PDB file of C-alpha atoms and ligand atoms in Angstrom:
ATOM      1  CA  UNK N   1       3.708 -29.109 -16.503  1.00 93.00           C
ATOM      2  CA  UNK N   2       0.349 -27.498 -15.612  1.00 97.00           C
ATOM      3  CA  UNK N   3      -1.409 -30.580 -17.003  1.00 97.00           C
ATOM      4  CA  UNK N   4       0.573 -32.948 -14.801  1.00 98.00           C
ATOM      5  CA  UNK N   5       0.259 -30.720 -11.753  1.00 98.00           C
ATOM      6  CA  UNK N   6      -3.535 -30.378 -12.139  1.00 98.00           C
ATOM      7  CA  UNK N   7      -3.898 -34.143 -12.542  1.00 98.00           C
ATOM      8  CA  UNK N   8      -1.811 -34.687  -9.396  1.00 98.00           C
ATOM      9  CA  UNK N   9      -3.781 -32.106  -7.320  1.00 98.00           C
ATOM     10  CA  UNK N  10      -7.086 -33.618  -8.454  1.00 98.00           C
ATOM     11  CA  UNK N  11      -5.817 -37.055  -7.493  1.00 98.00           C
ATOM     12  CA  UNK N  12      -4.749 -35.830  -4.057  1.00 98.00           C
ATOM     13  CA  UNK N  13      -8.158 -34.206  -3.542  1.00 98.00           C
ATOM     14  CA  UNK N  14      -9.834 -37.493  -4.443  1.00 98.00           C
ATOM     15  CA  UNK N  15      -7.555 -39.455  -2.109  1.00 98.00           C
ATOM     16  CA  UNK N  16      -8.042 -37.012   0.773  1.00 98.00           C
ATOM     17  CA  UNK N  17     -11.823 -37.040   0.317  1.00 98.00           C
ATOM     18  CA  UNK N  18     -12.136 -40.809   0.049  1.00 98.00           C
ATOM     19  CA  UNK N  19      -9.738 -41.257   2.994  1.00 97.00           C
ATOM     20  CA  UNK N  20     -12.228 -39.531   5.255  1.00 97.00           C
ATOM     21  CA  UNK N  21     -15.456 -40.843   3.723  1.00 98.00           C
ATOM     22  CA  UNK N  22     -16.350 -37.709   1.723  1.00 98.00           C
ATOM     23  CA  UNK N  23     -17.455 -37.503  -1.902  1.00 98.00           C
ATOM     24  CA  UNK N  24     -14.671 -35.837  -3.972  1.00 98.00           C
ATOM     25  CA  UNK N  25     -17.398 -34.120  -6.014  1.00 97.00           C
ATOM     26  CA  UNK N  26     -18.251 -32.059  -2.932  1.00 97.00           C
ATOM     27  CA  UNK N  27     -14.912 -30.309  -3.067  1.00 98.00           C
ATOM     28  CA  UNK N  28     -14.375 -27.516  -5.545  1.00 98.00           C
ATOM     29  CA  UNK N  29     -10.855 -26.850  -6.750  1.00 98.00           C
ATOM     30  CA  UNK N  30     -10.175 -23.142  -7.152  1.00 98.00           C
ATOM     31  CA  UNK N  31      -7.019 -22.729  -9.297  1.00 98.00           C
ATOM     32  CA  UNK N  32      -5.318 -19.606  -7.950  1.00 98.00           C
ATOM     33  CA  UNK N  33      -3.904 -17.853 -11.043  1.00 98.00           C
ATOM     34  CA  UNK N  34      -2.671 -14.573  -9.554  1.00 97.00           C
ATOM     35  CA  UNK N  35       0.509 -13.365 -11.255  1.00 96.00           C
ATOM     36  CA  UNK N  36      -0.008 -16.070 -13.939  1.00 97.00           C
ATOM     37  CA  UNK N  37      -0.500 -15.308 -17.628  1.00 97.00           C
ATOM     38  CA  UNK N  38      -3.542 -15.777 -19.828  1.00 98.00           C
ATOM     39  CA  UNK N  39      -1.586 -18.498 -21.684  1.00 97.00           C
ATOM     40  CA  UNK N  40      -1.044 -20.411 -18.433  1.00 98.00           C
ATOM     41  CA  UNK N  41      -4.692 -20.051 -17.475  1.00 98.00           C
ATOM     42  CA  UNK N  42      -5.732 -21.346 -20.914  1.00 98.00           C
ATOM     43  CA  UNK N  43      -3.522 -24.396 -20.395  1.00 98.00           C
ATOM     44  CA  UNK N  44      -5.449 -25.182 -17.238  1.00 98.00           C
ATOM     45  CA  UNK N  45      -8.770 -24.534 -19.020  1.00 98.00           C
ATOM     46  CA  UNK N  46      -7.767 -27.099 -21.657  1.00 98.00           C
ATOM     47  CA  UNK N  47      -7.430 -29.634 -18.830  1.00 97.00           C
ATOM     48  CA  UNK N  48     -11.019 -28.920 -17.798  1.00 97.00           C
ATOM     49  CA  UNK N  49     -10.445 -26.379 -15.065  1.00 98.00           C
ATOM     50  CA  UNK N  50     -13.214 -23.785 -14.934  1.00 98.00           C
ATOM     51  CA  UNK N  51     -12.877 -22.110 -11.533  1.00 98.00           C
ATOM     52  CA  UNK N  52     -10.034 -19.673 -10.915  1.00 98.00           C
ATOM     53  CA  UNK N  53      -9.037 -17.443  -7.978  1.00 98.00           C
ATOM     54  CA  UNK N  54      -7.515 -13.944  -8.311  1.00 98.00           C
ATOM     55  CA  UNK N  55      -6.182 -11.525  -5.692  1.00 97.00           C
ATOM     56  CA  UNK N  56      -5.903  -8.244  -7.553  1.00 97.00           C
ATOM     57  CA  UNK N  57      -8.870  -6.652  -9.258  1.00 96.00           C
ATOM     58  CA  UNK N  58      -7.068  -4.833 -12.025  1.00 96.00           C
ATOM     59  CA  UNK N  59      -4.903  -7.820 -12.939  1.00 96.00           C
ATOM     60  CA  UNK N  60      -7.972 -10.080 -12.848  1.00 97.00           C
ATOM     61  CA  UNK N  61     -10.205  -7.844 -14.988  1.00 97.00           C
ATOM     62  CA  UNK N  62      -7.530  -7.643 -17.718  1.00 96.00           C
ATOM     63  CA  UNK N  63      -7.289 -11.416 -17.837  1.00 97.00           C
ATOM     64  CA  UNK N  64     -11.004 -12.174 -17.432  1.00 97.00           C
ATOM     65  CA  UNK N  65     -11.773 -10.038 -20.495  1.00 94.00           C
ATOM     66  CA  UNK N  66      -9.444 -12.167 -22.572  1.00 97.00           C
ATOM     67  CA  UNK N  67     -10.808 -15.536 -21.524  1.00 97.00           C
ATOM     68  CA  UNK N  68     -13.857 -17.721 -22.063  1.00 97.00           C
ATOM     69  CA  UNK N  69     -16.908 -16.065 -20.427  1.00 96.00           C
ATOM     70  CA  UNK N  70     -17.971 -19.513 -19.113  1.00 96.00           C
ATOM     71  CA  UNK N  71     -15.112 -19.523 -16.625  1.00 98.00           C
ATOM     72  CA  UNK N  72     -15.943 -18.856 -12.960  1.00 98.00           C
ATOM     73  CA  UNK N  73     -13.833 -16.385 -11.055  1.00 98.00           C
ATOM     74  CA  UNK N  74     -13.419 -16.193  -7.285  1.00 98.00           C
ATOM     75  CA  UNK N  75     -12.029 -13.038  -5.751  1.00 98.00           C
ATOM     76  CA  UNK N  76      -9.709 -13.984  -2.896  1.00 98.00           C
ATOM     77  CA  UNK N  77      -7.703 -10.819  -2.268  1.00 98.00           C
ATOM     78  CA  UNK N  78      -8.204  -7.855   0.066  1.00 96.00           C
ATOM     79  CA  UNK N  79     -11.092  -5.825  -1.315  1.00 94.00           C
ATOM     80  CA  UNK N  80     -11.236  -1.991  -1.261  1.00 94.00           C
ATOM     81  CA  UNK N  81     -14.452  -0.038  -1.755  1.00 93.00           C
ATOM     82  CA  UNK N  82     -13.160   1.673  -4.854  1.00 94.00           C
ATOM     83  CA  UNK N  83     -12.726  -1.702  -6.544  1.00 96.00           C
ATOM     84  CA  UNK N  84     -16.129  -3.084  -5.457  1.00 97.00           C
ATOM     85  CA  UNK N  85     -17.857  -2.282  -8.766  1.00 97.00           C
ATOM     86  CA  UNK N  86     -15.405  -4.365 -10.827  1.00 96.00           C
ATOM     87  CA  UNK N  87     -15.539  -7.094  -8.231  1.00 97.00           C
ATOM     88  CA  UNK N  88     -19.369  -7.176  -8.423  1.00 97.00           C
ATOM     89  CA  UNK N  89     -19.228  -7.152 -12.237  1.00 96.00           C
ATOM     90  CA  UNK N  90     -16.528  -9.732 -12.989  1.00 96.00           C
ATOM     91  CA  UNK N  91     -16.617 -12.328 -10.205  1.00 98.00           C
ATOM     92  CA  UNK N  92     -18.947 -15.230  -9.605  1.00 98.00           C
ATOM     93  CA  UNK N  93     -17.953 -15.369  -5.883  1.00 98.00           C
ATOM     94  CA  UNK N  94     -16.240 -12.757  -3.688  1.00 98.00           C
ATOM     95  CA  UNK N  95     -14.613 -14.849  -0.885  1.00 98.00           C
ATOM     96  CA  UNK N  96     -13.211 -12.018   1.178  1.00 98.00           C
ATOM     97  CA  UNK N  97     -16.080  -9.921   2.581  1.00 98.00           C
ATOM     98  CA  UNK N  98     -14.969  -8.999   6.102  1.00 98.00           C
ATOM     99  CA  UNK N  99     -16.725  -5.783   7.008  1.00 98.00           C
ATOM    100  CA  UNK N 100     -20.184  -4.277   6.490  1.00 98.00           C
ATOM    101  CA  UNK N 101     -18.873  -1.310   4.561  1.00 97.00           C
ATOM    102  CA  UNK N 102     -17.490  -3.483   1.757  1.00 98.00           C
ATOM    103  CA  UNK N 103     -20.648  -5.705   1.829  1.00 98.00           C
ATOM    104  CA  UNK N 104     -22.822  -2.585   1.342  1.00 98.00           C
ATOM    105  CA  UNK N 105     -20.626  -1.392  -1.578  1.00 98.00           C
ATOM    106  CA  UNK N 106     -20.855  -4.805  -3.279  1.00 98.00           C
ATOM    107  CA  UNK N 107     -24.668  -4.920  -2.721  1.00 98.00           C
ATOM    108  CA  UNK N 108     -25.124  -1.486  -4.199  1.00 98.00           C
ATOM    109  CA  UNK N 109     -23.040  -2.257  -7.267  1.00 98.00           C
ATOM    110  CA  UNK N 110     -24.679  -5.680  -7.741  1.00 98.00           C
ATOM    111  CA  UNK N 111     -28.053  -3.932  -7.661  1.00 98.00           C
ATOM    112  CA  UNK N 112     -26.930  -1.422 -10.327  1.00 98.00           C
ATOM    113  CA  UNK N 113     -25.697  -4.307 -12.448  1.00 97.00           C
ATOM    114  CA  UNK N 114     -28.990  -6.147 -11.854  1.00 98.00           C
ATOM    115  CA  UNK N 115     -27.334  -9.202 -10.439  1.00 97.00           C
ATOM    116  CA  UNK N 116     -27.132 -11.266  -7.260  1.00 98.00           C
ATOM    117  CA  UNK N 117     -23.529 -11.638  -6.110  1.00 98.00           C
ATOM    118  CA  UNK N 118     -22.341 -14.716  -4.253  1.00 98.00           C
ATOM    119  CA  UNK N 119     -20.115 -14.013  -1.306  1.00 98.00           C
ATOM    120  CA  UNK N 120     -18.243 -15.701   1.516  1.00 98.00           C
ATOM    121  CA  UNK N 121     -17.328 -14.005   4.771  1.00 98.00           C
ATOM    122  CA  UNK N 122     -13.591 -14.066   5.463  1.00 98.00           C
ATOM    123  CA  UNK N 123     -12.823 -14.925   9.128  1.00 98.00           C
ATOM    124  CA  UNK N 124      -9.517 -14.111  10.764  1.00 98.00           C
ATOM    125  CA  UNK N 125      -9.562 -17.461  12.408  1.00 98.00           C
ATOM    126  CA  UNK N 126      -6.064 -17.142  13.984  1.00 97.00           C
ATOM    127  CA  UNK N 127      -6.738 -13.596  15.181  1.00 97.00           C
ATOM    128  CA  UNK N 128      -3.585 -12.336  13.390  1.00 97.00           C
ATOM    129  CA  UNK N 129      -3.309  -8.542  13.693  1.00 95.00           C
ATOM    130  CA  UNK N 130      -1.886  -8.055  10.206  1.00 94.00           C
ATOM    131  CA  UNK N 131      -4.509 -10.184   8.469  1.00 96.00           C
ATOM    132  CA  UNK N 132      -7.900  -9.346   6.943  1.00 96.00           C
ATOM    133  CA  UNK N 133     -11.013 -11.058   8.132  1.00 98.00           C
ATOM    134  CA  UNK N 134     -13.663 -10.594  10.806  1.00 98.00           C
ATOM    135  CA  UNK N 135     -12.879 -11.797  14.299  1.00 98.00           C
ATOM    136  CA  UNK N 136     -14.529 -15.152  14.984  1.00 98.00           C
ATOM    137  CA  UNK N 137     -16.701 -13.758  17.810  1.00 98.00           C
ATOM    138  CA  UNK N 138     -17.885 -10.869  15.547  1.00 98.00           C
ATOM    139  CA  UNK N 139     -18.867 -13.122  12.619  1.00 98.00           C
ATOM    140  CA  UNK N 140     -22.510 -13.611  13.688  1.00 98.00           C
ATOM    141  CA  UNK N 141     -23.070  -9.874  13.928  1.00 98.00           C
ATOM    142  CA  UNK N 142     -21.593  -9.296  10.432  1.00 98.00           C
ATOM    143  CA  UNK N 143     -23.701 -12.141   9.000  1.00 98.00           C
ATOM    144  CA  UNK N 144     -26.847 -10.603  10.497  1.00 98.00           C
ATOM    145  CA  UNK N 145     -26.041  -7.243   8.845  1.00 98.00           C
ATOM    146  CA  UNK N 146     -25.343  -8.970   5.527  1.00 98.00           C
ATOM    147  CA  UNK N 147     -28.706 -10.760   5.480  1.00 97.00           C
ATOM    148  CA  UNK N 148     -30.378  -7.376   5.137  1.00 97.00           C
ATOM    149  CA  UNK N 149     -28.599  -6.767   1.767  1.00 98.00           C
ATOM    150  CA  UNK N 150     -30.842  -8.086  -1.000  1.00 98.00           C
ATOM    151  CA  UNK N 151     -28.298  -8.370  -3.780  1.00 98.00           C
ATOM    152  CA  UNK N 152     -25.801 -10.521  -1.878  1.00 98.00           C
ATOM    153  CA  UNK N 153     -26.082 -14.302  -1.529  1.00 98.00           C
ATOM    154  CA  UNK N 154     -24.099 -15.501   1.448  1.00 98.00           C
ATOM    155  CA  UNK N 155     -22.822 -19.026   0.802  1.00 98.00           C
ATOM    156  CA  UNK N 156     -20.384 -19.608   3.645  1.00 98.00           C
ATOM    157  CA  UNK N 157     -17.034 -18.783   5.275  1.00 98.00           C
ATOM    158  CA  UNK N 158     -13.425 -18.499   4.151  1.00 98.00           C
ATOM    159  CA  UNK N 159     -10.173 -18.431   6.134  1.00 98.00           C
ATOM    160  CA  UNK N 160      -6.427 -18.609   5.814  1.00 97.00           C
ATOM    161  CA  UNK N 161      -4.828 -19.962   8.984  1.00 97.00           C
ATOM    162  CA  UNK N 162      -1.542 -18.657  10.400  1.00 96.00           C
ATOM    163  CA  UNK N 163       1.280 -19.645   8.077  1.00 94.00           C
ATOM    164  CA  UNK N 164       3.264 -22.789   8.849  1.00 94.00           C
ATOM    165  CA  UNK N 165       5.378 -25.123   6.756  1.00 94.00           C
ATOM    166  CA  UNK N 166       3.774 -27.956   8.620  1.00 97.00           C
ATOM    167  CA  UNK N 167       0.340 -28.782   7.209  1.00 97.00           C
ATOM    168  CA  UNK N 168      -0.735 -30.367  10.469  1.00 98.00           C
ATOM    169  CA  UNK N 169      -0.330 -26.978  12.212  1.00 98.00           C
ATOM    170  CA  UNK N 170      -3.313 -25.746  10.099  1.00 98.00           C
ATOM    171  CA  UNK N 171      -5.636 -28.520  11.329  1.00 98.00           C
ATOM    172  CA  UNK N 172      -6.936 -26.822  14.532  1.00 98.00           C
ATOM    173  CA  UNK N 173      -7.635 -23.610  12.572  1.00 98.00           C
ATOM    174  CA  UNK N 174      -9.547 -25.514   9.859  1.00 98.00           C
ATOM    175  CA  UNK N 175     -11.462 -27.292  12.594  1.00 98.00           C
ATOM    176  CA  UNK N 176     -12.232 -23.956  14.259  1.00 98.00           C
ATOM    177  CA  UNK N 177     -13.723 -22.550  11.001  1.00 98.00           C
ATOM    178  CA  UNK N 178     -15.808 -25.713  10.516  1.00 98.00           C
ATOM    179  CA  UNK N 179     -17.059 -25.400  14.120  1.00 98.00           C
ATOM    180  CA  UNK N 180     -17.929 -21.740  13.597  1.00 98.00           C
ATOM    181  CA  UNK N 181     -19.864 -22.661  10.457  1.00 98.00           C
ATOM    182  CA  UNK N 182     -21.698 -25.441  12.346  1.00 98.00           C
ATOM    183  CA  UNK N 183     -22.604 -22.966  15.115  1.00 98.00           C
ATOM    184  CA  UNK N 184     -23.951 -20.348  12.698  1.00 98.00           C
ATOM    185  CA  UNK N 185     -25.703 -22.781  10.370  1.00 97.00           C
ATOM    186  CA  UNK N 186     -28.962 -23.134  12.374  1.00 97.00           C
ATOM    187  CA  UNK N 187     -29.391 -19.342  12.662  1.00 97.00           C
ATOM    188  CA  UNK N 188     -30.778 -19.072   9.159  1.00 96.00           C
ATOM    189  CA  UNK N 189     -28.180 -16.566   8.031  1.00 97.00           C
ATOM    190  CA  UNK N 190     -26.755 -18.502   5.026  1.00 98.00           C
ATOM    191  CA  UNK N 191     -28.541 -18.589   1.637  1.00 97.00           C
ATOM    192  CA  UNK N 192     -28.759 -22.419   1.758  1.00 96.00           C
ATOM    193  CA  UNK N 193     -29.826 -23.556   5.189  1.00 91.00           C
ATOM    194  CA  UNK N 194     -28.596 -27.099   4.388  1.00 93.00           C
ATOM    195  CA  UNK N 195     -25.033 -26.107   3.318  1.00 95.00           C
ATOM    196  CA  UNK N 196     -22.324 -23.793   4.570  1.00 98.00           C
ATOM    197  CA  UNK N 197     -19.465 -23.482   2.059  1.00 98.00           C
ATOM    198  CA  UNK N 198     -16.033 -23.575   3.681  1.00 98.00           C
ATOM    199  CA  UNK N 199     -13.158 -22.195   1.602  1.00 99.00           C
ATOM    200  CA  UNK N 200      -9.986 -23.340   3.303  1.00 98.00           C
ATOM    201  CA  UNK N 201      -6.719 -25.032   2.324  1.00 98.00           C
ATOM    202  CA  UNK N 202      -3.971 -23.975  -0.069  1.00 98.00           C
ATOM    203  CA  UNK N 203      -1.105 -25.851  -1.842  1.00 98.00           C
ATOM    204  CA  UNK N 204       0.601 -26.780   1.434  1.00 97.00           C
ATOM    205  CA  UNK N 205      -2.317 -27.989   3.394  1.00 98.00           C
ATOM    206  CA  UNK N 206      -5.420 -28.641   1.233  1.00 98.00           C
ATOM    207  CA  UNK N 207      -5.529 -32.384   2.113  1.00 98.00           C
ATOM    208  CA  UNK N 208      -5.778 -31.497   5.799  1.00 98.00           C
ATOM    209  CA  UNK N 209      -8.451 -28.881   5.005  1.00 98.00           C
ATOM    210  CA  UNK N 210     -10.485 -31.529   3.205  1.00 98.00           C
ATOM    211  CA  UNK N 211     -10.265 -33.860   6.150  1.00 98.00           C
ATOM    212  CA  UNK N 212     -11.628 -31.015   8.293  1.00 98.00           C
ATOM    213  CA  UNK N 213     -14.564 -30.241   6.055  1.00 98.00           C
ATOM    214  CA  UNK N 214     -13.438 -27.822   3.269  1.00 98.00           C
ATOM    215  CA  UNK N 215     -15.834 -27.525   0.318  1.00 98.00           C
ATOM    216  CA  UNK N 216     -13.510 -25.278  -1.641  1.00 98.00           C
ATOM    217  CA  UNK N 217      -9.673 -25.435  -1.724  1.00 98.00           C
ATOM    218  CA  UNK N 218      -7.617 -22.592  -3.178  1.00 98.00           C
ATOM    219  CA  UNK N 219      -4.520 -24.000  -4.842  1.00 98.00           C
ATOM    220  CA  UNK N 220      -1.958 -21.881  -6.730  1.00 98.00           C
ATOM    221  CA  UNK N 221       1.643 -23.000  -6.555  1.00 98.00           C
ATOM    222  CA  UNK N 222       0.929 -26.750  -6.758  1.00 98.00           C
ATOM    223  CA  UNK N 223      -0.778 -26.176 -10.096  1.00 98.00           C
ATOM    224  CA  UNK N 224       1.008 -23.245 -11.715  1.00 98.00           C
ATOM    225  CA  UNK N 225       4.476 -23.471 -10.013  1.00 96.00           C
ATOM    226  CA  UNK N 226       6.072 -20.773  -7.930  1.00 95.00           C
ATOM    227  CA  UNK N 227       5.136 -17.132  -8.460  1.00 92.00           C
ATOM    228  CA  UNK N 228       7.868 -14.749  -9.436  1.00 80.00           C
ATOM    229  CA  UNK N 229       7.207 -11.610  -7.511  1.00 65.00           C
TER     230      UNK N 229
HETATM  231  C1  PLP A 301      -2.185 -16.970  -3.089  1.00 59.91           C
HETATM  232  C2  PLP A 301      -3.320 -17.471  -2.326  1.00 59.91           C
HETATM  233  C3  PLP A 301      -3.686 -18.839  -2.384  1.00 59.91           C
HETATM  234  C4  PLP A 301      -2.847 -19.891  -3.125  1.00 59.91           C
HETATM  235  O1  PLP A 301      -1.643 -20.110  -2.447  1.00 59.91           O
HETATM  236  P1  PLP A 301      -0.657 -21.362  -2.861  1.00 59.91           P
HETATM  237  O2  PLP A 301       0.111 -21.553  -1.664  1.00 59.91           O
HETATM  238  O3  PLP A 301       0.097 -20.827  -4.003  1.00 59.91           O
HETATM  239  O4  PLP A 301      -1.517 -22.457  -3.212  1.00 59.91           O
HETATM  240  C5  PLP A 301      -4.806 -19.229  -1.704  1.00 59.91           C
HETATM  241  N1  PLP A 301      -5.579 -18.358  -0.999  1.00 59.91           N
HETATM  242  C6  PLP A 301      -5.268 -17.055  -0.960  1.00 59.91           C
HETATM  243  C7  PLP A 301      -6.149 -16.118  -0.137  1.00 59.91           C
HETATM  244  C8  PLP A 301      -4.137 -16.584  -1.616  1.00 59.91           C
HETATM  245  O5  PLP A 301      -3.845 -15.271  -1.463  1.00 59.91           O
END
């Protein structure tokens, strides 16, 4: 099942990219494996998947230790300072940096581990009170503070728009994140001045996110099936 699902999602990514004149190779598929077993992840690895997303540090660390060290792990959950060391140690990219305190903790642990940690800044693009993420108008200030931290490499922005069953409802939010990235790009705050990574789009709306400029899509259910809570 995972094999067929992955093939279908890859095909849909290709179709969405080509439909809007983009190169499918510019879009990274992050297979979101939270609440899924090592066996299920291995099945996806056998189909060539190497990038996985996890929301919970303890769950992720237990699984990462049992899997091929070549795999790339993205942290996409809410990050607490007391978990920052494991996040800095185990993940290739932390997508959910939304406050300077957590950025400083990650920077300090990355320095101790003698590594440079890739990060994205999570933006609360829909200004939802219950959601993590920096407010859009405060993003520039946070980025300026992050550029002073030598062991973090800021690659771009991440967002999760307000939930809707209608994928089209996400489009204005995806467009808003892309516009924010375009506004911030010339300010020399991102590690690569030529590229701002945009992590946006999930199982229900990744095609729309690709049309609006996503460079990473985070897809769980459409690959691994529903999560049993
Ligand atoms: C769970 C999760 C996903 C994947 O959601 P699906 O709808 O299962 O594709 C993507 N991003 C974040 C931040 C998540 O928490």
